[in-house]
Amino acid sequence: MNPVRRRRLLLVLVVVAAAGLATALVAMALQRNVAYLYTPSEVLKGQAGGQARFRLGGMVERGSFQRGEGSLDAHFRVTDGDAQLPVVYTGILPDLFREDQAVIATGTMRGGRFVATEVLAKHDERYMPKEVADKMGKAHVKHRVETAQ
């Protein structure tokens, strides 16, 4: 093989290897930022697996919200009708955060509690993310909850 072809072949191989490495790094970065949604019963059954970070969706259980006076630490339980999971969040909660309202919290499990880094409350009476609506609909059917159409 003459020297010009050898240099071209090496250049092509280096470009292909660099493109492959860049693709692998982008895929790893995107995978780390994906947060899957689970209900409390799915988390307690172990379906969340070893997820370092995931979203927890359900309803804030009535009578479970507590906040120390002068503190930003909020303690409450999220339920899907089958199971409850304690949640700890430090920060200012959304204005629409209330008991018996839909909530989605992003965070990690630590010592049997879900430590949230972000809490989102339902912002419109008609809107709910499709995955939450589907899971809550299954829970309503299971527990024979009447829903207004």
mmCIF file of C-alpha atoms in Angstrom:
data_model
loop_
_atom_site.group_PDB
_atom_site.id
_atom_site.type_symbol
_atom_site.label_atom_id
_atom_site.label_comp_id
_atom_site.label_asym_id
_atom_site.label_seq_id
_atom_site.Cartn_x
_atom_site.Cartn_y
_atom_site.Cartn_z
ATOM 1 C CA MET A 1 0.000 0.000 0.000
ATOM 2 C CA ASN A 2 1.455 3.362 -0.926
ATOM 3 C CA PRO A 3 1.968 6.031 1.770
ATOM 4 C CA VAL A 4 -0.855 8.335 0.577
ATOM 5 C CA ARG A 5 -3.472 5.576 0.830
ATOM 6 C CA ARG A 6 -2.144 4.497 4.210
ATOM 7 C CA ARG A 7 -2.499 8.080 5.582
ATOM 8 C CA ARG A 8 -6.033 8.360 4.187
ATOM 9 C CA LEU A 9 -6.988 4.998 5.731
ATOM 10 C CA LEU A 10 -5.574 6.049 9.106
ATOM 11 C CA LEU A 11 -7.405 9.382 8.917
ATOM 12 C CA VAL A 12 -10.709 7.644 8.131
ATOM 13 C CA LEU A 13 -10.182 5.182 11.005
ATOM 14 C CA VAL A 14 -9.415 8.028 13.440
ATOM 15 C CA VAL A 15 -12.546 9.949 12.338
ATOM 16 C CA VAL A 16 -14.748 6.833 12.697
ATOM 17 C CA ALA A 17 -13.294 6.070 16.150
ATOM 18 C CA ALA A 18 -13.830 9.696 17.275
ATOM 19 C CA ALA A 19 -17.424 9.654 16.018
ATOM 20 C CA GLY A 20 -18.076 6.370 17.833
ATOM 21 C CA LEU A 21 -16.612 7.737 21.065
ATOM 22 C CA ALA A 22 -18.656 10.940 20.790
ATOM 23 C CA THR A 23 -21.850 8.922 20.187
ATOM 24 C CA ALA A 24 -21.151 6.705 23.202
ATOM 25 C CA LEU A 25 -20.532 9.721 25.457
ATOM 26 C CA VAL A 26 -23.751 11.447 24.314
ATOM 27 C CA ALA A 27 -25.767 8.246 24.868
ATOM 28 C CA MET A 28 -24.343 7.839 28.385
ATOM 29 C CA ALA A 29 -25.102 11.477 29.249
ATOM 30 C CA LEU A 30 -28.685 11.202 28.015
ATOM 31 C CA GLN A 31 -29.253 7.940 29.864
ATOM 32 C CA ARG A 32 -28.117 9.481 33.157
ATOM 33 C CA ASN A 33 -30.541 12.393 32.753
ATOM 34 C CA VAL A 34 -33.595 10.227 32.058
ATOM 35 C CA ALA A 35 -35.894 10.025 35.061
ATOM 36 C CA TYR A 36 -38.536 7.302 34.925
ATOM 37 C CA LEU A 37 -41.924 7.693 36.658
ATOM 38 C CA TYR A 38 -42.965 5.137 39.271
ATOM 39 C CA THR A 39 -45.871 4.922 41.705
ATOM 40 C CA PRO A 40 -45.283 4.152 45.404
ATOM 41 C CA SER A 41 -46.404 0.524 45.015
ATOM 42 C CA GLU A 42 -43.995 0.020 42.074
ATOM 43 C CA VAL A 43 -41.138 1.466 44.134
ATOM 44 C CA LEU A 44 -41.932 -0.740 47.130
ATOM 45 C CA LYS A 45 -42.153 -3.824 44.868
ATOM 46 C CA GLY A 46 -38.638 -3.043 43.638
ATOM 47 C CA GLN A 47 -39.635 -2.170 40.084
ATOM 48 C CA ALA A 48 -37.647 1.063 40.283
ATOM 49 C CA GLY A 49 -34.602 -1.185 40.588
ATOM 50 C CA GLY A 50 -31.334 0.489 41.356
ATOM 51 C CA GLN A 51 -32.384 3.726 39.729
ATOM 52 C CA ALA A 52 -30.229 6.449 41.206
ATOM 53 C CA ARG A 53 -32.759 9.127 40.237
ATOM 54 C CA PHE A 54 -36.392 8.714 39.266
ATOM 55 C CA ARG A 55 -39.776 10.420 39.446
ATOM 56 C CA LEU A 56 -42.409 9.438 41.988
ATOM 57 C CA GLY A 57 -46.008 10.135 41.025
ATOM 58 C CA GLY A 58 -49.262 9.903 42.927
ATOM 59 C CA MET A 59 -51.473 11.835 45.324
ATOM 60 C CA VAL A 60 -50.368 13.622 48.494
ATOM 61 C CA GLU A 61 -51.996 11.600 51.266
ATOM 62 C CA ARG A 62 -54.529 13.466 53.404
ATOM 63 C CA GLY A 63 -53.189 14.380 56.850
ATOM 64 C CA SER A 64 -49.595 13.497 56.024
ATOM 65 C CA PHE A 65 -48.080 16.934 55.350
ATOM 66 C CA GLN A 66 -45.799 18.288 58.081
ATOM 67 C CA ARG A 67 -43.380 21.187 58.137
ATOM 68 C CA GLY A 68 -41.372 22.395 61.100
ATOM 69 C CA GLU A 69 -41.897 25.995 62.089
ATOM 70 C CA GLY A 70 -39.294 28.222 60.462
ATOM 71 C CA SER A 71 -37.990 25.335 58.372
ATOM 72 C CA LEU A 72 -38.075 24.568 54.660
ATOM 73 C CA ASP A 73 -38.085 20.804 55.349
ATOM 74 C CA ALA A 74 -41.388 19.297 54.194
ATOM 75 C CA HIS A 75 -42.460 15.752 55.090
ATOM 76 C CA PHE A 76 -45.444 14.104 53.410
ATOM 77 C CA ARG A 77 -46.574 10.766 51.985
ATOM 78 C CA VAL A 78 -47.391 10.028 48.362
ATOM 79 C CA THR A 79 -49.968 7.328 47.687
ATOM 80 C CA ASP A 80 -51.370 5.542 44.664
ATOM 81 C CA GLY A 81 -54.209 3.889 46.558
ATOM 82 C CA ASP A 82 -52.249 0.691 47.195
ATOM 83 C CA ALA A 83 -49.148 1.927 49.003
ATOM 84 C CA GLN A 84 -47.719 5.034 50.617
ATOM 85 C CA LEU A 85 -44.162 6.276 50.432
ATOM 86 C CA PRO A 86 -42.727 8.930 52.768
ATOM 87 C CA VAL A 87 -41.178 11.905 50.986
ATOM 88 C CA VAL A 88 -38.763 14.512 52.317
ATOM 89 C CA TYR A 89 -38.237 17.769 50.443
ATOM 90 C CA THR A 90 -36.221 20.833 51.418
ATOM 91 C CA GLY A 91 -37.291 23.973 49.639
ATOM 92 C CA ILE A 92 -40.275 26.049 48.663
ATOM 93 C CA LEU A 93 -43.217 23.940 47.509
ATOM 94 C CA PRO A 94 -45.331 24.984 44.504
ATOM 95 C CA ASP A 95 -48.345 27.192 45.246
ATOM 96 C CA LEU A 96 -50.735 24.451 44.100
ATOM 97 C CA PHE A 97 -49.213 21.803 46.385
ATOM 98 C CA ARG A 98 -51.993 20.448 48.635
ATOM 99 C CA GLU A 99 -53.095 17.236 50.266
ATOM 100 C CA ASP A 100 -55.326 15.073 48.043
ATOM 101 C CA GLN A 101 -53.728 16.599 44.915
ATOM 102 C CA ALA A 102 -51.558 14.987 42.253
ATOM 103 C CA VAL A 103 -47.835 15.464 42.653
ATOM 104 C CA ILE A 104 -44.682 14.384 40.835
ATOM 105 C CA ALA A 105 -41.419 14.442 42.774
ATOM 106 C CA THR A 106 -37.958 13.848 41.338
ATOM 107 C CA GLY A 107 -35.276 12.421 43.601
ATOM 108 C CA THR A 108 -33.715 9.275 45.080
ATOM 109 C CA MET A 109 -34.473 6.643 47.704
ATOM 110 C CA ARG A 110 -32.489 6.862 50.947
ATOM 111 C CA GLY A 111 -33.200 4.705 53.966
ATOM 112 C CA GLY A 112 -36.771 3.827 53.037
ATOM 113 C CA ARG A 113 -37.697 7.451 52.262
ATOM 114 C CA PHE A 114 -37.855 9.290 48.975
ATOM 115 C CA VAL A 115 -35.641 12.376 49.123
ATOM 116 C CA ALA A 116 -36.988 14.811 46.546
ATOM 117 C CA THR A 117 -34.928 17.450 44.788
ATOM 118 C CA GLU A 118 -37.901 18.806 42.825
ATOM 119 C CA VAL A 119 -41.656 18.747 43.460
ATOM 120 C CA LEU A 120 -44.245 19.526 40.795
ATOM 121 C CA ALA A 121 -47.940 19.977 41.572
ATOM 122 C CA LYS A 122 -50.854 19.563 39.207
ATOM 123 C CA HIS A 123 -51.380 22.979 37.664
ATOM 124 C CA ASP A 124 -54.724 22.602 35.915
ATOM 125 C CA GLU A 125 -57.866 20.664 36.732
ATOM 126 C CA ARG A 126 -57.842 18.931 33.352
ATOM 127 C CA TYR A 127 -54.119 18.341 32.843
ATOM 128 C CA MET A 128 -52.194 15.340 34.099
ATOM 129 C CA PRO A 129 -49.216 13.680 32.406
ATOM 130 C CA LYS A 130 -50.375 10.662 30.375
ATOM 131 C CA GLU A 131 -48.257 8.169 32.302
ATOM 132 C CA VAL A 132 -49.631 9.416 35.650
ATOM 133 C CA ALA A 133 -53.202 9.431 34.319
ATOM 134 C CA ASP A 134 -52.845 5.851 33.067
ATOM 135 C CA LYS A 135 -51.471 4.590 36.388
ATOM 136 C CA MET A 136 -54.049 6.506 38.443
ATOM 137 C CA GLY A 137 -56.808 5.202 36.146
ATOM 138 C CA LYS A 138 -55.720 1.616 36.837
ATOM 139 C CA ALA A 139 -55.731 2.343 40.579
ATOM 140 C CA HIS A 140 -59.238 3.855 40.325
ATOM 141 C CA VAL A 141 -60.543 0.770 38.525
ATOM 142 C CA LYS A 142 -58.868 -1.534 41.046
ATOM 143 C CA HIS A 143 -60.339 0.316 44.037
ATOM 144 C CA ARG A 144 -63.690 1.028 42.326
ATOM 145 C CA VAL A 145 -63.333 4.805 42.633
ATOM 146 C CA GLU A 146 -66.057 6.778 40.877
ATOM 147 C CA THR A 147 -64.597 9.382 38.507
ATOM 148 C CA ALA A 148 -66.363 12.366 36.990
ATOM 149 C CA GLN A 149 -66.237 12.262 33.211
#
